Amino acid sequence: MEITRSKNNPLITKEDVPFRVNSIFNPGAVKINDTYLLLCRVELPTGRSSLVIAESRNGYDFKINDELFLTPDHHTKCYKYVEWGIEDARITPIDGKYFITYTGYSKYMPLIVLAETSDFKDVKIHGPISESSNKDCSLFPEKINGYYWKVDRPSAEHRKDIWINRSPDLIHWGRHQVLMNPEEGSWEQDKIGASSNPVKTDKGWLMLYHGVRGFGITSIYKLGVLLLDLNEPWKVIGKSKEPILSPDEEYERIGDVNNVVFSTGWIFEDNGNVKIYYSGADMNICLAETTVEDLLSVCK
Ligand code: BMA
């Protein structure tokens, strides 16, 4: 398959942020009419993260807002679960609204928080929708079999698998089941987690995931793609045998966390192109482009 890094990578670095940050990375992504909107994680000088909006008319040149969109302080009813920061937002349009899932970080360790917005100005925080430890949550954009669905990644003892579960109202979740295990002896053997949210195609739900393998003192984060059954999304019907993106470039190799490509947002264009926004080494925002056809072709 073909996947092409933007020649302007990294598209966004901390120098582009109009206030002081350590880094900007792991954006959720959505296209609203003709505007590309990224909800980016910024690690502030305190070492704690918040979320800021960046917007673009062409998907390549972004302008970052002067003010943070969502911070731990906004979480008045659940502050103790986000006190150390909010991280890695994924955006899913459902029924004309945008639902945002992200990691709340605190002494209770990571858990999943849900918020919703209609306009990316006002936001309603629903609060935690998982226990700790859990992260990497992606929502499906529509009901399937009468339920909303999400994938997530609980950490149980040494296991780190992707799970799937369902809800009547996006708040109460149950019927948890394992969606996929890391494949032993491969690039994803240590842990896997959902990356960019599931998108419907005529062949099934396409979803990005990340896989991690430890080598010596480093862990290497790569991206793969999954195809889930349209009506029974707990069934994996296809999976890339190799990563579709691996840390190769210097801006992916060297940073706060070396050897990482990580994605929490992608945009499917009407013409079949797919823009994968991702971060290199937990430091920046990059773009790689491919097509739905290419992504489907590697899901075997
Ligand atoms: C994951 C998350 C991400 C991060 C990635 C690579 O576990 O913490 O925020 O980008 O590790 O360090």
mmCIF file of C-alpha atoms and ligand atoms in Angstrom:
data_model
loop_
_atom_site.group_PDB
_atom_site.id
_atom_site.type_symbol
_atom_site.label_atom_id
_atom_site.label_comp_id
_atom_site.label_asym_id
_atom_site.label_seq_id
_atom_site.Cartn_x
_atom_site.Cartn_y
_atom_site.Cartn_z
ATOM 1 C CA MET A 1 0.000 0.000 0.000
ATOM 2 C CA GLU A 2 1.010 3.582 -0.434
ATOM 3 C CA ILE A 3 1.228 5.983 2.445
ATOM 4 C CA THR A 4 2.917 9.320 1.952
ATOM 5 C CA ARG A 5 4.270 11.591 4.620
ATOM 6 C CA SER A 6 3.646 15.286 4.055
ATOM 7 C CA LYS A 7 6.754 17.040 2.821
ATOM 8 C CA ASN A 8 5.970 19.758 5.374
ATOM 9 C CA ASN A 9 6.176 17.379 8.324
ATOM 10 C CA PRO A 10 6.062 18.143 11.129
ATOM 11 C CA LEU A 11 3.059 20.353 10.291
ATOM 12 C CA ILE A 12 2.855 21.756 13.818
ATOM 13 C CA THR A 13 5.533 22.110 16.484
ATOM 14 C CA LYS A 14 5.621 23.870 19.822
ATOM 15 C CA GLU A 15 7.030 27.001 18.135
ATOM 16 C CA ASP A 16 3.640 27.418 16.414
ATOM 17 C CA VAL A 17 1.750 27.572 19.711
ATOM 18 C CA PRO A 18 1.001 31.176 20.772
ATOM 19 C CA PHE A 19 1.740 30.424 24.433
ATOM 20 C CA ARG A 20 4.417 28.495 26.293
ATOM 21 C CA VAL A 21 4.223 24.688 26.014
ATOM 22 C CA ASN A 22 6.657 21.770 26.230
ATOM 23 C CA SER A 23 5.077 19.982 23.291
ATOM 24 C CA ILE A 24 1.975 19.686 21.095
ATOM 25 C CA PHE A 25 0.836 16.252 19.888
ATOM 26 C CA ASN A 26 -1.801 13.500 19.560
ATOM 27 C CA PRO A 27 -4.691 15.481 18.002
ATOM 28 C CA GLY A 28 -8.257 14.313 17.508
ATOM 29 C CA ALA A 29 -9.434 15.342 14.024
ATOM 30 C CA VAL A 30 -12.718 16.262 12.364
ATOM 31 C CA LYS A 31 -13.758 18.094 9.190
ATOM 32 C CA ILE A 32 -16.688 20.434 9.688
ATOM 33 C CA ASN A 33 -17.955 21.816 6.375
ATOM 34 C CA ASP A 34 -14.674 23.021 4.842
ATOM 35 C CA THR A 35 -12.710 23.432 8.041
ATOM 36 C CA TYR A 36 -10.232 20.889 9.346
ATOM 37 C CA LEU A 37 -10.247 20.985 13.119
ATOM 38 C CA LEU A 38 -7.606 19.358 15.295
ATOM 39 C CA LEU A 39 -8.060 19.065 19.044
ATOM 40 C CA CYS A 40 -4.440 18.911 20.127
ATOM 41 C CA ARG A 41 -2.854 17.865 23.372
ATOM 42 C CA VAL A 42 -0.450 20.472 24.713
ATOM 43 C CA GLU A 43 1.860 19.609 27.548
ATOM 44 C CA LEU A 44 2.162 22.824 29.541
ATOM 45 C CA PRO A 45 5.382 23.854 31.352
ATOM 46 C CA THR A 46 3.930 22.253 34.519
ATOM 47 C CA GLY A 47 4.144 18.860 32.795
ATOM 48 C CA ARG A 48 0.344 18.525 32.734
ATOM 49 C CA SER A 49 -1.681 18.437 29.543
ATOM 50 C CA SER A 50 -4.743 20.309 28.252
ATOM 51 C CA LEU A 51 -6.488 20.499 24.873
ATOM 52 C CA VAL A 52 -6.285 23.309 22.304
ATOM 53 C CA ILE A 53 -7.983 23.724 18.919
ATOM 54 C CA ALA A 54 -6.053 24.210 15.661
ATOM 55 C CA GLU A 55 -7.945 25.013 12.455
ATOM 56 C CA SER A 56 -7.159 24.913 8.751
ATOM 57 C CA ARG A 57 -8.925 25.475 5.428
ATOM 58 C CA ASN A 58 -6.732 23.016 3.497
ATOM 59 C CA GLY A 59 -5.726 20.347 6.019
ATOM 60 C CA TYR A 60 -2.040 21.346 5.880
ATOM 61 C CA ASP A 61 -1.662 24.879 7.269
ATOM 62 C CA PHE A 62 -3.041 25.179 10.772
ATOM 63 C CA LYS A 63 -3.593 28.096 13.098
ATOM 64 C CA ILE A 64 -3.654 27.364 16.794
ATOM 65 C CA ASN A 65 -6.107 29.156 19.080
ATOM 66 C CA ASP A 66 -4.790 31.594 21.684
ATOM 67 C CA GLU A 67 -6.791 29.927 24.406
ATOM 68 C CA LEU A 68 -7.137 26.378 25.652
ATOM 69 C CA PHE A 69 -10.402 24.628 24.765
ATOM 70 C CA LEU A 70 -10.505 22.169 27.655
ATOM 71 C CA THR A 71 -8.421 22.012 30.834
ATOM 72 C CA PRO A 72 -8.508 19.956 34.041
ATOM 73 C CA ASP A 73 -10.003 23.002 35.840
ATOM 74 C CA HIS A 74 -13.124 22.797 33.668
ATOM 75 C CA HIS A 75 -13.849 19.404 35.232
ATOM 76 C CA THR A 76 -15.467 20.730 38.394
ATOM 77 C CA LYS A 77 -17.459 17.557 39.086
ATOM 78 C CA CYS A 78 -14.617 15.086 38.468
ATOM 79 C CA TYR A 79 -11.440 17.119 38.983
ATOM 80 C CA LYS A 80 -9.730 14.445 41.068
ATOM 81 C CA TYR A 81 -9.625 12.130 38.047
ATOM 82 C CA VAL A 82 -8.031 14.696 35.720
ATOM 83 C CA GLU A 83 -5.847 16.625 38.132
ATOM 84 C CA TRP A 84 -2.612 15.563 36.361
ATOM 85 C CA GLY A 85 -3.910 16.378 32.891
ATOM 86 C CA ILE A 86 -6.217 15.504 30.017
ATOM 87 C CA GLU A 87 -4.674 13.764 27.025
ATOM 88 C CA ASP A 88 -5.186 12.259 23.581
ATOM 89 C CA ALA A 89 -8.675 13.385 22.475
ATOM 90 C CA ARG A 90 -10.549 11.437 19.819
ATOM 91 C CA ILE A 91 -13.550 13.102 18.152
ATOM 92 C CA THR A 92 -16.590 11.211 16.866
ATOM 93 C CA PRO A 93 -19.564 12.884 15.196
ATOM 94 C CA ILE A 94 -22.789 11.232 16.425
ATOM 95 C CA ASP A 95 -26.312 12.486 15.637
ATOM 96 C CA GLY A 96 -25.138 15.978 14.690
ATOM 97 C CA LYS A 97 -22.962 16.469 17.789
ATOM 98 C CA TYR A 98 -19.270 15.834 18.425
ATOM 99 C CA PHE A 99 -18.362 13.436 21.189
ATOM 100 C CA ILE A 100 -14.860 13.670 22.583
ATOM 101 C CA THR A 101 -13.192 10.825 24.471
ATOM 102 C CA TYR A 102 -9.879 11.471 26.187
ATOM 103 C CA THR A 103 -7.633 10.255 28.957
ATOM 104 C CA GLY A 104 -7.966 11.779 32.404
ATOM 105 C CA TYR A 105 -4.776 11.388 34.362
ATOM 106 C CA SER A 106 -4.378 11.582 38.136
ATOM 107 C CA LYS A 107 -3.087 9.633 41.109
ATOM 108 C CA TYR A 108 -5.823 7.140 40.214
ATOM 109 C CA MET A 109 -3.974 6.548 36.919
ATOM 110 C CA PRO A 110 -5.546 6.878 33.454
ATOM 111 C CA LEU A 111 -9.250 6.553 32.800
ATOM 112 C CA ILE A 112 -11.587 7.555 29.980
ATOM 113 C CA VAL A 113 -13.561 10.799 30.084
ATOM 114 C CA LEU A 114 -16.442 11.775 27.769
ATOM 115 C CA ALA A 115 -17.474 15.289 26.724
ATOM 116 C CA GLU A 116 -19.703 16.627 23.953
ATOM 117 C CA THR A 117 -19.940 19.814 21.943
ATOM 118 C CA SER A 118 -21.992 21.104 19.025
ATOM 119 C CA ASP A 119 -19.755 23.982 18.008
ATOM 120 C CA PHE A 120 -16.329 23.538 19.650
ATOM 121 C CA LYS A 121 -17.096 26.620 21.732
ATOM 122 C CA ASP A 122 -19.286 25.338 24.545
ATOM 123 C CA VAL A 123 -18.594 21.901 25.896
ATOM 124 C CA LYS A 124 -20.531 19.617 28.201
ATOM 125 C CA ILE A 125 -18.370 17.288 30.292
ATOM 126 C CA HIS A 126 -20.056 13.981 31.085
ATOM 127 C CA GLY A 127 -17.156 12.710 33.210
ATOM 128 C CA PRO A 128 -15.465 9.298 33.467
ATOM 129 C CA ILE A 129 -16.955 6.446 31.430
ATOM 130 C CA SER A 130 -14.495 3.815 32.629
ATOM 131 C CA GLU A 131 -12.697 2.741 35.710
ATOM 132 C CA SER A 132 -8.941 3.050 36.002
ATOM 133 C CA SER A 133 -6.743 1.866 34.369
ATOM 134 C CA ASN A 134 -8.160 2.356 30.910
ATOM 135 C CA LYS A 135 -7.309 4.563 27.906
ATOM 136 C CA ASP A 136 -7.320 4.674 24.092
ATOM 137 C CA CYS A 137 -11.094 4.933 23.708
ATOM 138 C CA SER A 138 -12.727 5.330 20.300
ATOM 139 C CA LEU A 139 -16.474 5.608 19.743
ATOM 140 C CA PHE A 140 -18.333 4.298 16.723
ATOM 141 C CA PRO A 141 -20.193 7.127 14.929
ATOM 142 C CA GLU A 142 -23.617 5.465 14.882
ATOM 143 C CA LYS A 143 -25.726 2.887 16.703
ATOM 144 C CA ILE A 144 -25.253 -0.728 15.678
ATOM 145 C CA ASN A 145 -27.933 -3.244 16.673
ATOM 146 C CA GLY A 146 -29.615 -0.514 18.711
ATOM 147 C CA TYR A 147 -26.536 0.333 20.835
ATOM 148 C CA TYR A 148 -23.638 2.757 20.875
ATOM 149 C CA TRP A 149 -20.252 1.007 20.839
ATOM 150 C CA LYS A 150 -16.756 1.884 21.964
ATOM 151 C CA VAL A 151 -13.391 0.211 21.971
ATOM 152 C CA ASP A 152 -10.943 0.781 24.798
ATOM 153 C CA ARG A 153 -7.841 -0.639 26.400
ATOM 154 C CA PRO A 154 -8.059 -1.704 30.028
ATOM 155 C CA SER A 155 -4.759 -2.642 31.671
ATOM 156 C CA ALA A 156 -5.209 -5.793 33.692
ATOM 157 C CA GLU A 157 -2.059 -7.091 35.396
ATOM 158 C CA HIS A 158 0.354 -7.532 32.475
ATOM 159 C CA ARG A 159 -2.346 -7.777 29.783
ATOM 160 C CA LYS A 160 -2.981 -4.918 27.373
ATOM 161 C CA ASP A 161 -5.612 -5.947 24.837
ATOM 162 C CA ILE A 162 -8.250 -4.008 22.897
ATOM 163 C CA TRP A 163 -11.785 -4.519 24.267
ATOM 164 C CA ILE A 164 -15.209 -3.557 22.892
ATOM 165 C CA ASN A 165 -18.418 -2.787 24.778
ATOM 166 C CA ARG A 166 -21.822 -1.205 24.247
ATOM 167 C CA SER A 167 -24.188 1.346 25.739
ATOM 168 C CA PRO A 168 -27.806 2.503 25.353
ATOM 169 C CA ASP A 169 -26.899 6.156 26.038
ATOM 170 C CA LEU A 170 -23.082 6.661 25.726
ATOM 171 C CA ILE A 171 -22.857 6.934 29.542
ATOM 172 C CA HIS A 172 -23.570 3.427 30.844
ATOM 173 C CA TRP A 173 -21.360 0.737 29.316
ATOM 174 C CA GLY A 174 -21.453 -3.044 29.572
ATOM 175 C CA ARG A 175 -21.212 -6.413 27.793
ATOM 176 C CA HIS A 176 -17.408 -6.006 27.710
ATOM 177 C CA GLN A 177 -15.504 -8.412 25.496
ATOM 178 C CA VAL A 178 -12.024 -8.722 24.077
ATOM 179 C CA LEU A 179 -11.753 -7.467 20.516
ATOM 180 C CA MET A 180 -8.117 -8.304 19.821
ATOM 181 C CA ASN A 181 -4.926 -9.584 21.498
ATOM 182 C CA PRO A 182 -1.435 -8.391 20.604
ATOM 183 C CA GLU A 183 0.109 -10.896 18.248
ATOM 184 C CA GLU A 184 2.935 -12.708 20.003
ATOM 185 C CA GLY A 185 6.406 -12.517 18.522
ATOM 186 C CA SER A 186 5.543 -9.549 16.316
ATOM 187 C CA TRP A 187 5.880 -5.742 16.161
ATOM 188 C CA GLU A 188 2.805 -5.349 18.392
ATOM 189 C CA GLN A 189 3.627 -8.017 20.932
ATOM 190 C CA ASP A 190 3.778 -5.933 24.134
ATOM 191 C CA LYS A 191 0.560 -3.968 23.844
ATOM 192 C CA ILE A 192 -2.037 -2.688 21.421
ATOM 193 C CA GLY A 193 -4.641 0.067 21.659
ATOM 194 C CA ALA A 194 -7.214 1.775 19.480
ATOM 195 C CA SER A 195 -5.874 4.807 17.636
ATOM 196 C CA SER A 196 -8.089 6.814 15.273
ATOM 197 C CA ASN A 197 -11.820 6.163 15.511
ATOM 198 C CA PRO A 198 -13.759 3.593 13.437
ATOM 199 C CA VAL A 199 -15.033 4.834 10.063
ATOM 200 C CA LYS A 200 -17.686 3.020 8.047
ATOM 201 C CA THR A 201 -16.824 1.613 4.607
ATOM 202 C CA ASP A 202 -18.831 -0.805 2.483
ATOM 203 C CA LYS A 203 -16.422 -3.609 3.536
ATOM 204 C CA GLY A 204 -16.593 -2.966 7.289
ATOM 205 C CA TRP A 205 -15.430 -0.543 9.977
ATOM 206 C CA LEU A 206 -11.868 0.662 9.404
ATOM 207 C CA MET A 207 -9.956 1.556 12.557
ATOM 208 C CA LEU A 208 -6.347 2.504 13.223
ATOM 209 C CA TYR A 209 -4.551 0.901 16.133
ATOM 210 C CA HIS A 210 -1.086 1.143 17.620
ATOM 211 C CA GLY A 211 1.178 -1.696 18.578
ATOM 212 C CA VAL A 212 4.217 -1.585 20.815
ATOM 213 C CA ARG A 213 7.295 -3.743 21.177
ATOM 214 C CA GLY A 214 10.084 -3.159 23.679
ATOM 215 C CA PHE A 215 13.672 -3.324 22.511
ATOM 216 C CA GLY A 216 16.337 -2.861 25.172
ATOM 217 C CA ILE A 217 15.617 0.460 26.843
ATOM 218 C CA THR A 218 13.188 1.719 24.182
ATOM 219 C CA SER A 219 9.658 0.824 23.119
ATOM 220 C CA ILE A 220 8.742 1.211 19.468
ATOM 221 C CA TYR A 221 5.221 2.462 18.654
ATOM 222 C CA LYS A 222 3.863 1.683 15.181
ATOM 223 C CA LEU A 223 0.455 1.942 13.500
ATOM 224 C CA GLY A 224 -1.665 -0.815 12.007
ATOM 225 C CA VAL A 225 -5.189 -0.972 10.585
ATOM 226 C CA LEU A 226 -8.158 -3.188 11.441
ATOM 227 C CA LEU A 227 -11.378 -4.049 9.660
ATOM 228 C CA LEU A 228 -14.379 -4.881 11.851
ATOM 229 C CA ASP A 229 -17.660 -6.453 10.771
ATOM 230 C CA LEU A 230 -20.309 -3.825 9.965
ATOM 231 C CA ASN A 231 -23.116 -5.445 11.968
ATOM 232 C CA GLU A 232 -21.083 -7.405 14.507
ATOM 233 C CA PRO A 233 -18.258 -4.970 15.325
ATOM 234 C CA TRP A 234 -16.746 -7.342 17.927
ATOM 235 C CA LYS A 235 -15.558 -9.478 14.990
ATOM 236 C CA VAL A 236 -12.185 -8.617 13.435
ATOM 237 C CA ILE A 237 -12.518 -9.532 9.759
ATOM 238 C CA GLY A 238 -9.218 -8.106 8.561
ATOM 239 C CA LYS A 239 -5.959 -6.785 9.901
ATOM 240 C CA SER A 240 -2.737 -5.416 8.434
ATOM 241 C CA LYS A 241 -0.005 -8.024 8.792
ATOM 242 C CA GLU A 242 2.664 -5.325 8.900
ATOM 243 C CA PRO A 243 2.559 -1.837 10.365
ATOM 244 C CA ILE A 244 1.310 0.815 7.943
ATOM 245 C CA LEU A 245 3.503 3.499 9.553
ATOM 246 C CA SER A 246 6.675 3.092 11.630
ATOM 247 C CA PRO A 247 9.020 5.668 13.174
ATOM 248 C CA ASP A 248 11.683 6.255 10.498
ATOM 249 C CA GLU A 249 12.152 10.003 10.179
ATOM 250 C CA GLU A 250 14.208 11.979 12.660
ATOM 251 C CA TYR A 251 11.074 13.801 13.917
ATOM 252 C CA GLU A 252 9.585 10.372 14.755
ATOM 253 C CA ARG A 253 12.779 8.892 16.167
ATOM 254 C CA ILE A 254 13.928 11.608 18.544
ATOM 255 C CA GLY A 255 11.873 13.541 21.073
ATOM 256 C CA ASP A 256 10.363 13.278 24.532
ATOM 257 C CA VAL A 257 9.576 9.620 23.838
ATOM 258 C CA ASN A 258 11.841 8.237 21.123
ATOM 259 C CA ASN A 259 10.643 5.946 18.313
ATOM 260 C CA VAL A 260 6.931 6.756 18.383
ATOM 261 C CA VAL A 261 4.295 7.290 15.727
ATOM 262 C CA PHE A 262 0.907 7.677 17.406
ATOM 263 C CA SER A 263 -2.438 8.721 15.926
ATOM 264 C CA THR A 264 -5.724 9.793 17.461
ATOM 265 C CA GLY A 265 -7.369 11.369 14.423
ATOM 266 C CA TRP A 266 -7.902 10.848 10.719
ATOM 267 C CA ILE A 267 -10.145 12.401 8.073
ATOM 268 C CA PHE A 268 -11.803 10.565 5.190
ATOM 269 C CA GLU A 269 -12.226 12.853 2.179
ATOM 270 C CA ASP A 270 -15.126 12.441 -0.269
ATOM 271 C CA ASN A 271 -12.713 11.381 -3.037
ATOM 272 C CA GLY A 272 -11.412 8.360 -1.101
ATOM 273 C CA ASN A 273 -8.267 10.008 0.276
ATOM 274 C CA VAL A 274 -7.478 9.611 3.941
ATOM 275 C CA LYS A 275 -5.504 12.120 5.978
ATOM 276 C CA ILE A 276 -3.890 10.479 8.987
ATOM 277 C CA TYR A 277 -2.807 13.049 11.555
ATOM 278 C CA TYR A 278 -0.200 11.612 13.878
ATOM 279 C CA SER A 279 2.627 12.594 16.169
ATOM 280 C CA GLY A 280 6.304 11.785 16.102
ATOM 281 C CA ALA A 281 8.166 11.071 19.358
ATOM 282 C CA ASP A 282 5.357 12.716 21.428
ATOM 283 C CA MET A 283 6.573 16.129 20.215
ATOM 284 C CA ASN A 284 4.739 17.394 17.132
ATOM 285 C CA ILE A 285 1.844 16.971 14.700
ATOM 286 C CA CYS A 286 2.449 15.301 11.341
ATOM 287 C CA LEU A 287 0.377 14.144 8.379
ATOM 288 C CA ALA A 288 0.501 10.991 6.260
ATOM 289 C CA GLU A 289 -1.884 10.476 3.329
ATOM 290 C CA THR A 290 -3.307 7.305 1.848
ATOM 291 C CA THR A 291 -6.635 6.055 0.459
ATOM 292 C CA VAL A 292 -9.528 3.948 1.711
ATOM 293 C CA GLU A 293 -8.741 1.462 -1.043
ATOM 294 C CA ASP A 294 -5.118 1.080 0.113
ATOM 295 C CA LEU A 295 -6.163 0.663 3.745
ATOM 296 C CA LEU A 296 -8.740 -1.991 2.811
ATOM 297 C CA SER A 297 -6.230 -3.806 0.591
ATOM 298 C CA VAL A 298 -3.925 -4.601 3.541
ATOM 299 C CA CYS A 299 -6.709 -5.867 5.842
ATOM 300 C CA LYS A 300 -6.320 -9.599 5.312
HETATM 301 C C1 BMA B 1 0.728 6.051 25.045
HETATM 302 C C2 BMA B 1 0.050 7.352 25.433
HETATM 303 C C3 BMA B 1 0.277 8.399 24.378
HETATM 304 C C4 BMA B 1 1.714 8.473 23.908
HETATM 305 C C5 BMA B 1 2.253 7.088 23.616
HETATM 306 C C6 BMA B 1 3.710 7.091 23.212
HETATM 307 O O1 BMA B 1 0.650 5.134 26.080
HETATM 308 O O2 BMA B 1 0.555 7.793 26.662
HETATM 309 O O3 BMA B 1 -0.087 9.652 24.890
HETATM 310 O O4 BMA B 1 1.783 9.246 22.756
HETATM 311 O O5 BMA B 1 2.062 6.267 24.738
HETATM 312 O O6 BMA B 1 4.539 7.591 24.232
#
